[in-house]
GROMACS .gro file of C-alpha atoms in nm:
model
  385
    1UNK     CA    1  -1.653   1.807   1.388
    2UNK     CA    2  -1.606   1.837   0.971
    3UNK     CA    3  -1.706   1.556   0.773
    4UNK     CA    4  -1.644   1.696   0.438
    5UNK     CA    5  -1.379   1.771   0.235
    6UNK     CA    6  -1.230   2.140   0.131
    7UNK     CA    7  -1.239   2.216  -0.216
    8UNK     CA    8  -0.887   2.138  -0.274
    9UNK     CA    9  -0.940   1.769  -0.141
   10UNK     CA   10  -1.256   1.753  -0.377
   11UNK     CA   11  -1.052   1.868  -0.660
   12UNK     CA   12  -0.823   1.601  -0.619
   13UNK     CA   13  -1.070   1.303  -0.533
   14UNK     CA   14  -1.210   1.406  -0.885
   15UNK     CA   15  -0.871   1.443  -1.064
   16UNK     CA   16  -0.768   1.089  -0.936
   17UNK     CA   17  -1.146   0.905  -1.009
   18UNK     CA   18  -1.086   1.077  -1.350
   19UNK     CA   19  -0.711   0.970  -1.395
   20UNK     CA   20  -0.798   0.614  -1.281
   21UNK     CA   21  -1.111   0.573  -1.548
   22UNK     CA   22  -0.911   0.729  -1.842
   23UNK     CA   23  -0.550   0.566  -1.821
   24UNK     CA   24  -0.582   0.301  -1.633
   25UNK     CA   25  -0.966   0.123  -1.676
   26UNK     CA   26  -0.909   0.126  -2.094
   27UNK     CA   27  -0.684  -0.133  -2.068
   28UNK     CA   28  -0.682  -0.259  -1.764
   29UNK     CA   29  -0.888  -0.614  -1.867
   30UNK     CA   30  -0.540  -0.656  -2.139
   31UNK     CA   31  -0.354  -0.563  -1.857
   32UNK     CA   32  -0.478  -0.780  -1.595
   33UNK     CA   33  -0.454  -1.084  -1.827
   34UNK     CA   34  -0.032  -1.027  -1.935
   35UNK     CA   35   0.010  -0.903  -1.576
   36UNK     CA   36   0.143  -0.605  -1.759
   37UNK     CA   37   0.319  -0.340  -1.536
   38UNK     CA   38   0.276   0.064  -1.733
   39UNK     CA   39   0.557   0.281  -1.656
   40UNK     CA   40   0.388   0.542  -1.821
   41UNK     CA   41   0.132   0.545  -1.553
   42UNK     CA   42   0.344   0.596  -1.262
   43UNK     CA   43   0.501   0.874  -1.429
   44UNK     CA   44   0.132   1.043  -1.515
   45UNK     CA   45   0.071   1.007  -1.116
   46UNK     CA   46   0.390   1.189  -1.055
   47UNK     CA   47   0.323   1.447  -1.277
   48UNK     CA   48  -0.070   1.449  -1.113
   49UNK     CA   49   0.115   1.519  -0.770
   50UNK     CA   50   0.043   1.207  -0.625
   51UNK     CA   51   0.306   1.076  -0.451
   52UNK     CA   52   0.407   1.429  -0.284
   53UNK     CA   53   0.161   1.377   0.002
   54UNK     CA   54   0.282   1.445   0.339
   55UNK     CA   55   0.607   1.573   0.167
   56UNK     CA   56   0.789   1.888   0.251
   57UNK     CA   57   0.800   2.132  -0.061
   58UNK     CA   58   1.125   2.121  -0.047
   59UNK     CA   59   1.191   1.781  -0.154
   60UNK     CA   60   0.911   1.782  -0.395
   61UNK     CA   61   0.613   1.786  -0.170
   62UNK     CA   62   0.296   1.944  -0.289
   63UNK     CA   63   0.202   2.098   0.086
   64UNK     CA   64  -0.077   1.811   0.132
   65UNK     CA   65  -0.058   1.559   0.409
   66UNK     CA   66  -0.166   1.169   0.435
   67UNK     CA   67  -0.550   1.224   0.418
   68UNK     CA   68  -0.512   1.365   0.011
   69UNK     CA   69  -0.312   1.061  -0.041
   70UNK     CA   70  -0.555   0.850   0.150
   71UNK     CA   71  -0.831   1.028  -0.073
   72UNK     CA   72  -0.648   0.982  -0.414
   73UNK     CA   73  -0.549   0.620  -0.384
   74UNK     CA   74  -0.910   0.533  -0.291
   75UNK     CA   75  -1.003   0.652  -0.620
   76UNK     CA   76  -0.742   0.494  -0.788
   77UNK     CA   77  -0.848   0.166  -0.595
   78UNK     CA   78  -1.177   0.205  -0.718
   79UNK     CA   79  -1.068   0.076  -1.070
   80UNK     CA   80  -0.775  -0.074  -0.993
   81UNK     CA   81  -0.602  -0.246  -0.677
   82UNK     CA   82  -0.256  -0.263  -0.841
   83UNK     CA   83  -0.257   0.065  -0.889
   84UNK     CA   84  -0.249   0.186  -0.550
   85UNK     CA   85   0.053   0.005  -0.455
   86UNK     CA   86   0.262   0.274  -0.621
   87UNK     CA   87   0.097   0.575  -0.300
   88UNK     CA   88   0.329   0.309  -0.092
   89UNK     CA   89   0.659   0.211  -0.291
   90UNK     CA   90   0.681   0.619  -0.413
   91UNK     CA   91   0.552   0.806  -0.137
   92UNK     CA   92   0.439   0.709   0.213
   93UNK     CA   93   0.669   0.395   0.222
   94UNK     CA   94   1.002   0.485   0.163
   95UNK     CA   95   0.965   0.852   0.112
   96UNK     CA   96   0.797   0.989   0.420
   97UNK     CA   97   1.041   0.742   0.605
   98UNK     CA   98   1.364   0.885   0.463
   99UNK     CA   99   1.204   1.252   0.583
  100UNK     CA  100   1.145   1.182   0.927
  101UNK     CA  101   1.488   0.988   0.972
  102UNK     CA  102   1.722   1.115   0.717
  103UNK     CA  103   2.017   1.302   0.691
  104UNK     CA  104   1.975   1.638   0.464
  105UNK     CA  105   2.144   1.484   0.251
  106UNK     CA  106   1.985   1.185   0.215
  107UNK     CA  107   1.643   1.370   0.190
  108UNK     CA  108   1.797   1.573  -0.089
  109UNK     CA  109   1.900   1.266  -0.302
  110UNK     CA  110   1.632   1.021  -0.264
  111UNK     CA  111   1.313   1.157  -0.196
  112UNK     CA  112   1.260   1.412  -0.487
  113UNK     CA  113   1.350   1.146  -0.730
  114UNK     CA  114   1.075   0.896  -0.574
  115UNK     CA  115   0.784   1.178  -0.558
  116UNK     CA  116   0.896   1.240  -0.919
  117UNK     CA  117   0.874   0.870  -1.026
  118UNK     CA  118   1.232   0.952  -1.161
  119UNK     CA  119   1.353   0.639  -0.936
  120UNK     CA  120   1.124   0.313  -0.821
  121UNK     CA  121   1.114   0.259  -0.436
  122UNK     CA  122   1.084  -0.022  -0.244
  123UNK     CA  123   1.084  -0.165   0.067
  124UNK     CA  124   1.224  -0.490   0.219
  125UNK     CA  125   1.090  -0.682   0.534
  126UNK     CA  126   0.883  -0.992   0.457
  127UNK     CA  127   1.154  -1.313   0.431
  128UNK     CA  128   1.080  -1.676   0.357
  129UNK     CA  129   1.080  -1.771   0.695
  130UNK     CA  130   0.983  -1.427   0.875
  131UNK     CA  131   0.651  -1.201   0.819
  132UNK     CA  132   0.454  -1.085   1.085
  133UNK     CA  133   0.759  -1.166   1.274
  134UNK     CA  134   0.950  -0.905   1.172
  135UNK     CA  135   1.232  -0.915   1.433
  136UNK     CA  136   1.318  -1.304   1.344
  137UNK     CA  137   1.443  -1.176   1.000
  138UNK     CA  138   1.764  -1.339   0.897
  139UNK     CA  139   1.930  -1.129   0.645
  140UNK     CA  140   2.263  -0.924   0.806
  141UNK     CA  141   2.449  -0.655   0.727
  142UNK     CA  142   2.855  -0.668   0.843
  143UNK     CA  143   3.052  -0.364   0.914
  144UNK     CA  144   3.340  -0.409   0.683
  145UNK     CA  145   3.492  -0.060   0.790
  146UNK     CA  146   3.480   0.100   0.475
  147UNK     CA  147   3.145  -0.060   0.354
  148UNK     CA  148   2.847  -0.260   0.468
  149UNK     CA  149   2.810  -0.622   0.328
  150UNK     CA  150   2.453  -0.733   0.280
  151UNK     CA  151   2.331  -1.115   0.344
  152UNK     CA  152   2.014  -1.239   0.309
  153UNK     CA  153   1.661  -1.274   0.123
  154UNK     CA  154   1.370  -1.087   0.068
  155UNK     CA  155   1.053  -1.211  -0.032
  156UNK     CA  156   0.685  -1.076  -0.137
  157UNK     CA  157   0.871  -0.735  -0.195
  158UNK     CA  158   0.640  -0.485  -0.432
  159UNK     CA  159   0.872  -0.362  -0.731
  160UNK     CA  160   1.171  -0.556  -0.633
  161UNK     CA  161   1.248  -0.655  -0.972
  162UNK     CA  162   1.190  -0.283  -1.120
  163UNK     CA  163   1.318  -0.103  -0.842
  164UNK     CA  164   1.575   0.127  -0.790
  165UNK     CA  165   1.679   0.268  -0.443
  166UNK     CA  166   1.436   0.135  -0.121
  167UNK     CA  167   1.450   0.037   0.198
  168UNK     CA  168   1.615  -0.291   0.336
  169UNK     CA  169   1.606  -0.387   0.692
  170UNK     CA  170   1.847  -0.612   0.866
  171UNK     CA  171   2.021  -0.738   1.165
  172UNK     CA  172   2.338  -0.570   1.212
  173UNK     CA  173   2.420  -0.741   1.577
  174UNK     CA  174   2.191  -1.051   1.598
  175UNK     CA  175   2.246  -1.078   1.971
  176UNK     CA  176   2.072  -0.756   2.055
  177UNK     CA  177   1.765  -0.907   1.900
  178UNK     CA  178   1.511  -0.645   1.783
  179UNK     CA  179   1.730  -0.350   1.945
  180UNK     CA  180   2.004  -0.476   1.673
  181UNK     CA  181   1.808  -0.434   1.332
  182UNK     CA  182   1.893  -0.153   1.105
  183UNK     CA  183   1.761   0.021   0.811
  184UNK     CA  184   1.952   0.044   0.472
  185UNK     CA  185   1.900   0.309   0.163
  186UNK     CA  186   1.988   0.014  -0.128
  187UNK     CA  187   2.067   0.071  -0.461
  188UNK     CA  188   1.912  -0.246  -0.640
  189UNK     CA  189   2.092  -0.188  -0.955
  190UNK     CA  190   2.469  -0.219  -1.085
  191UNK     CA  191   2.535  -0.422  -0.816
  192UNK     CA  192   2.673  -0.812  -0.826
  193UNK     CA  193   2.588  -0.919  -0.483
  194UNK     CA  194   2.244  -0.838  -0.544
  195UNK     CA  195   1.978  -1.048  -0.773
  196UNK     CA  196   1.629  -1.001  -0.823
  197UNK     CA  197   1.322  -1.219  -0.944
  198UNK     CA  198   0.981  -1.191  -1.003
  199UNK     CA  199   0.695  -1.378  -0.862
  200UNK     CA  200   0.418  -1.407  -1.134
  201UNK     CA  201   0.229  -1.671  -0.947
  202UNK     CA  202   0.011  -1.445  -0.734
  203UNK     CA  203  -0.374  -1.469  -0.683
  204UNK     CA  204  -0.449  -1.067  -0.736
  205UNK     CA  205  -0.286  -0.753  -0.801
  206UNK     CA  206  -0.180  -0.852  -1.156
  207UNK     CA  207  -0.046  -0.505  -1.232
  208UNK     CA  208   0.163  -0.418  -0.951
  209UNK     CA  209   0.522  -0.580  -0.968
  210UNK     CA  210   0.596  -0.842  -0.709
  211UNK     CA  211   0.930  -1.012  -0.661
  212UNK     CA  212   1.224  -1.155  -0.400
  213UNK     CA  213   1.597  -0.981  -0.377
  214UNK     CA  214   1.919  -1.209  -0.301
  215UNK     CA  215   2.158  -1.075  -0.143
  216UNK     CA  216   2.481  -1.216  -0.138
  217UNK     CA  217   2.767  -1.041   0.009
  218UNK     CA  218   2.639  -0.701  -0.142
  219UNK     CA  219   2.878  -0.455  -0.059
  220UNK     CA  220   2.680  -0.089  -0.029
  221UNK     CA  221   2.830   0.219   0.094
  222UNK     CA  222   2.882   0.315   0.451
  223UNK     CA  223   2.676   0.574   0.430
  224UNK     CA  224   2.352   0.378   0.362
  225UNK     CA  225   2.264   0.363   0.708
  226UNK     CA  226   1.888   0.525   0.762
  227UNK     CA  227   1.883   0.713   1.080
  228UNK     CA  228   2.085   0.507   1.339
  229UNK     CA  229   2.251   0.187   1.344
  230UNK     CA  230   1.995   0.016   1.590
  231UNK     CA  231   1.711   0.214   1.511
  232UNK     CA  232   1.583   0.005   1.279
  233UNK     CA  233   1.281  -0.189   1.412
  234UNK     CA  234   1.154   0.175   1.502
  235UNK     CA  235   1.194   0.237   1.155
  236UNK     CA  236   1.016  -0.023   1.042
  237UNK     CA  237   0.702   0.024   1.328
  238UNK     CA  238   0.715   0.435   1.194
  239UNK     CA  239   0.707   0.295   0.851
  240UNK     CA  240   0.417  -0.004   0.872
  241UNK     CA  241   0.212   0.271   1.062
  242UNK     CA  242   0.198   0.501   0.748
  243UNK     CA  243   0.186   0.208   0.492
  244UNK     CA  244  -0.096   0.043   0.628
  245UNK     CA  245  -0.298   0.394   0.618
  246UNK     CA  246  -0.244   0.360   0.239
  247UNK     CA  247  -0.367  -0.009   0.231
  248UNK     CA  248  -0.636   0.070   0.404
  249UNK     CA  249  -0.680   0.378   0.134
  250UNK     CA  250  -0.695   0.071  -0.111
  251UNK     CA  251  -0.969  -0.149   0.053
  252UNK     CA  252  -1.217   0.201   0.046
  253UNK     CA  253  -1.154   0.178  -0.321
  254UNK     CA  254  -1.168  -0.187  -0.398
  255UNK     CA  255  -1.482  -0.223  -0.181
  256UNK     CA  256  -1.618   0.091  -0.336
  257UNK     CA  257  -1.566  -0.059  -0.653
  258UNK     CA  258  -1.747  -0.372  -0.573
  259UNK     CA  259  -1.999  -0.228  -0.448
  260UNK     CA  260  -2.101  -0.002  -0.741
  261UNK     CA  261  -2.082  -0.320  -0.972
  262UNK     CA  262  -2.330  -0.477  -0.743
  263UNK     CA  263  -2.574  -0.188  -0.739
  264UNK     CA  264  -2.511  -0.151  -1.120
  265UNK     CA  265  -2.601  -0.530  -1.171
  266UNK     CA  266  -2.901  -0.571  -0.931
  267UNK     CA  267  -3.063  -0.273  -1.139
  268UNK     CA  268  -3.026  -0.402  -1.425
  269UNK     CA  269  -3.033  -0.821  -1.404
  270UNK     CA  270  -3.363  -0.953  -1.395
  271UNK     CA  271  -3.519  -1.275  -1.239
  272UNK     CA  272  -3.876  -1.388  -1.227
  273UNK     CA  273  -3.945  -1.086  -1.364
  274UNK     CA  274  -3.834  -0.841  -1.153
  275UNK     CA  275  -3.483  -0.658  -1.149
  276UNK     CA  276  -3.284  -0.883  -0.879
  277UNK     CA  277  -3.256  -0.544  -0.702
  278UNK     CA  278  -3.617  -0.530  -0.580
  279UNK     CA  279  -3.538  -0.869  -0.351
  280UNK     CA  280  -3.481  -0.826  -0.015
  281UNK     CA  281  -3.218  -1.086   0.046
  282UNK     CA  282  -3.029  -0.907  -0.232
  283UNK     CA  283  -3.154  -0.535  -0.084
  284UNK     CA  284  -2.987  -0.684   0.232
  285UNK     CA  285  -2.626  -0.777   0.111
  286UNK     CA  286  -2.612  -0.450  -0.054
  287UNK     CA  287  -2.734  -0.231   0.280
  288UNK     CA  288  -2.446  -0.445   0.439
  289UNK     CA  289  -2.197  -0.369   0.215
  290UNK     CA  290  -2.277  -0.006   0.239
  291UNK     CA  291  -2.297   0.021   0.577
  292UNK     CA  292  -1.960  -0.113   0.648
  293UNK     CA  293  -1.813   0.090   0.338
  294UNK     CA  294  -1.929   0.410   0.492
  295UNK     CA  295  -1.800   0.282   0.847
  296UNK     CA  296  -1.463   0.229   0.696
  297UNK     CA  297  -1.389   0.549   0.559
  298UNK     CA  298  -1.475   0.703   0.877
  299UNK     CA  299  -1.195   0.484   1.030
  300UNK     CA  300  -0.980   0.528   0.731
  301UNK     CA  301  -1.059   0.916   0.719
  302UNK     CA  302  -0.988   0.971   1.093
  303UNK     CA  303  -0.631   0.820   1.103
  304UNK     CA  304  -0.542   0.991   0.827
  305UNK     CA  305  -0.633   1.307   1.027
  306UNK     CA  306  -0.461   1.211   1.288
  307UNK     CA  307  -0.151   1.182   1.120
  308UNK     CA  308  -0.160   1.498   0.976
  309UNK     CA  309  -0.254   1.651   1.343
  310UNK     CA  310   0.079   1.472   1.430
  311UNK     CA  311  -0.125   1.296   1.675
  312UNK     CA  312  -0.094   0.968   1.840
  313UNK     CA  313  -0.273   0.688   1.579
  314UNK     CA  314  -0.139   0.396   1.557
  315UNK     CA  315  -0.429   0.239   1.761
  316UNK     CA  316  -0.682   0.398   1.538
  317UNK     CA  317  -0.455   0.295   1.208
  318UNK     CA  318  -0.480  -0.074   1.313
  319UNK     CA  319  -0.858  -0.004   1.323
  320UNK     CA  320  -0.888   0.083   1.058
  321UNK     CA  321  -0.629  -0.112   0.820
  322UNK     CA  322  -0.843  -0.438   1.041
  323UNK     CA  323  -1.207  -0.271   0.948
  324UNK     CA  324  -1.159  -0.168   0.566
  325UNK     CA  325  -0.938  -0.434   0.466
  326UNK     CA  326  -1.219  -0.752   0.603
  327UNK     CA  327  -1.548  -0.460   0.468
  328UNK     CA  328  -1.363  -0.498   0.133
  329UNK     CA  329  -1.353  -0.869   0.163
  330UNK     CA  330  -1.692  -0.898   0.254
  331UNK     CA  331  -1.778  -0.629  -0.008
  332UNK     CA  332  -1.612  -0.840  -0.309
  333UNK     CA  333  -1.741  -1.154  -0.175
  334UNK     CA  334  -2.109  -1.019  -0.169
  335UNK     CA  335  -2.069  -0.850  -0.492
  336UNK     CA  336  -1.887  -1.214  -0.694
  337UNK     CA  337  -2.255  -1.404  -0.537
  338UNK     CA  338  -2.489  -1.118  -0.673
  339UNK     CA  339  -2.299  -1.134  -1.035
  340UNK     CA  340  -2.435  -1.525  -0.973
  341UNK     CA  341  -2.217  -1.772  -1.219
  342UNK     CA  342  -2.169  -1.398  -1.403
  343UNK     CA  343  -1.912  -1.317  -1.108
  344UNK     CA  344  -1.663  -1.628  -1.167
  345UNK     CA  345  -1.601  -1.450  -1.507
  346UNK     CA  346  -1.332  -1.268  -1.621
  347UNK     CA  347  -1.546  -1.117  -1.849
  348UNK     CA  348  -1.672  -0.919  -1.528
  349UNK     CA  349  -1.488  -0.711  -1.264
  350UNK     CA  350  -1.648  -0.907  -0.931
  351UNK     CA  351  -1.349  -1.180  -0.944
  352UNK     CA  352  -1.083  -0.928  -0.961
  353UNK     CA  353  -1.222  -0.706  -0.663
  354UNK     CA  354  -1.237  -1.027  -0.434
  355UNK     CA  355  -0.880  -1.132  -0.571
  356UNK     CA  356  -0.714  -0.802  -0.506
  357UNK     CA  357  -0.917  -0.733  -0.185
  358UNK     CA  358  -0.776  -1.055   0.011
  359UNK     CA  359  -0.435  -0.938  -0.046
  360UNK     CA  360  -0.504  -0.665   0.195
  361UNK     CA  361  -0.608  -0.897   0.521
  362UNK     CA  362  -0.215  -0.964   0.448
  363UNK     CA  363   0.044  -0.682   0.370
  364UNK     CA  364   0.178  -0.467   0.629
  365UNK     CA  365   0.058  -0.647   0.927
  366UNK     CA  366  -0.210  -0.955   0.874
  367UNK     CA  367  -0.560  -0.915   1.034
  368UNK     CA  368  -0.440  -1.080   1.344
  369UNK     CA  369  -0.168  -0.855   1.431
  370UNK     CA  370  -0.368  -0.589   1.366
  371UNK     CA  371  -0.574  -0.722   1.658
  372UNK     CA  372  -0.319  -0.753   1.854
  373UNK     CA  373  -0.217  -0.402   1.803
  374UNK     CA  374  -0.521  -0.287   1.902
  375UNK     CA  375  -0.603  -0.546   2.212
  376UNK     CA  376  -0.256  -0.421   2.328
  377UNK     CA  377  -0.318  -0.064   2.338
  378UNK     CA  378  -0.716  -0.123   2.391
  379UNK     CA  379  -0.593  -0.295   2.693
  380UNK     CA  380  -0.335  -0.026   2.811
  381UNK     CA  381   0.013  -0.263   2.786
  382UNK     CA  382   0.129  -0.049   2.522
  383UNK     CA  383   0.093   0.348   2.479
  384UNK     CA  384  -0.103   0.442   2.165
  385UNK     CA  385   0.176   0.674   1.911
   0.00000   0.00000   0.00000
């Protein structure tokens, strides 16, 4: 049993801590407060090799596999939660998706030009009235012979407002219930049946676009169809699976983060005399944090593996999406209290860790169906893939 990395995975943990503290933390407090989105910086990641994790070389892969990514966007993390989001929309969302169930051709067209940040990605599933209820989506998608017309809404969709092609899911026959979804390569732009928003309003992740996509009788080519029409609630499950090892990538980072602002604070504030650090209720929220940190990335760490074994892990995914995403919560909490009034600043990092960390008990799959995932396969009713 190995518990460290190879050089190569080293060399990349410190080329992403290094990336993330020199083009993104200089202006990240501006940033933050104009909820400013960087091209720039998505292109730099490209260029870094970011987004060609678990990518064949042949459409622009570098030959690494989920645990680099996992490894890279927990540094990024570190500095900045918004700035993992693009691991998901250019890489392990829509990109490793179109590889497994893609035509050649499709792989040939699409994927490059995500791992290359040439094109934004995106993916579609959260509605207004559907979430973690993914199969009582409304939005449809007619045969029209020739062409596929799209109906519906999106909502809570990362980079829908930027974004250029992505994934869309939606019921093609309603009557076959989940067994009647299918997926959809959509081309957001240049088309008049399709309008997109942004939603500024949100509590945390200031940098990473948010929005919601109309669709109104969006005609898109017949050839759109992602794997088979059907198939695409196994789409989906194949595609959560892989996201959520990339959110929970993000809680390592945002927890680590808080967590070395806490440490850095309690050495340094002083209260009746004595650095805050020598107390032992404060000694205990910080052996707390730690502990659960370093339990995390096991979690985190292991389903990565997995993945990359091409063995069975959704049960230990859940885990660990469940586990890192409520340590970081904790982590950011603890960290805002030991910052004392200091941590309700702006002025100070400990608000935006616990803003940006409760987005993660959320996106791809709430805390409670991650539980359920793993109570159902814990409990043998479903088989563990």
């Amino acid at each position: 049993m190995q518990f460290g990395l190879t050089d190569e995975q080293r060399m990349m943990q410190e080329m992403a801590k290094d990336f993330a503290e020199k083009e993104i933390l200089p202006t990240l407090k501006e940033d933050e407060a104009e909820h400013k989105f960087r091209p720039e910086i998505v292109k730099k990641m490209a260029e870094l090799g970011f987004f060609g994790c678990a990518i064949p070389e042949e459409y622009g892969g570098n030959g690494f596999g989920f645990l680099e990514s996992v490894i890279c966007a927990e540094q990024i993390a570190k500095v900045s939660g918004s700035w993992r989001l693009p691991f998901n929309m250019q890489n392990i969302g829509p990109a490793v998706t179109v590889n497994k169930f893609g035509t050649e051709e499709q792989k040939k067209r699409f994927i490059p030009d995500w791992v290359n940040a040439d094109s934004y990605g995106f993916f579609a599933i959260t509605e207004p009235n559907s979430g973690s209820d993914v199969a009582g989506m409304g939005t449809v998608a007619v045969d029209c012979g020739d062409h596929w017309e799209l109906t519906g809404q999106k909502m809570w969709i990362s980079n829908a407002h930027i974004g250029d092609y992505g994934l869309v899911y939606a019921y093609t026959d309603k009557a076959k219930k989940y067994k009647g979804m299918t997926c959809f390569i959509v081309n957001l732009k240049d088309n008049e049946g399709i309008v997109t928003a942004p939603i500024e309003t949100k509590l945390g992740l200031h940098c990473a676009p948010t929005g919601e996509i109309s669709f109104d009788h969006a005609v898109i080519p017949k050839d759109s169809v992602l794997g088979e029409v059907g198939q695409g609630f196994q789409v989906c499950m194949f595609q959560l699976n892989n996201t959520r090892i990339s959110c929970s990538a993000g809680a390592l980072g945002i927890a680590g983060g808080a967590i070395a602002a806490a440490i850095d604070y309690a050495n340094e504030r002083t209260q009746f005399g004595k650095k805050i650090g020598s107390y032992q209720l404060v000694q205990g929220q910080i052996a707390d944090m730690v502990a659960e940190h370093e339990a995390a990335r096991l979690l985190v760490y292991r389903a990565a593996w997995l993945k990359d074994q091409g063995l069975p892990n959704q049960h230990q995914t859940s885990m660990a999406k469940l586990f890192a995403s409520e340590a970081a919560v904790h982590a950011a909490s603890e960290t805002m209290k030991i910052f004392g009034s200091y941590g309700y600043s702006t002025e100070y990092p400990a608000e935006r860790f616990l803003r940006d960390a409760h987005s993660l008990r959320v996106v791809e799959g709430t805390s409670n169906i991650q539980k359920t995932i793993v109570a159902g396969i814990s409990l043998g009713d479903v088989p563990n893939r």
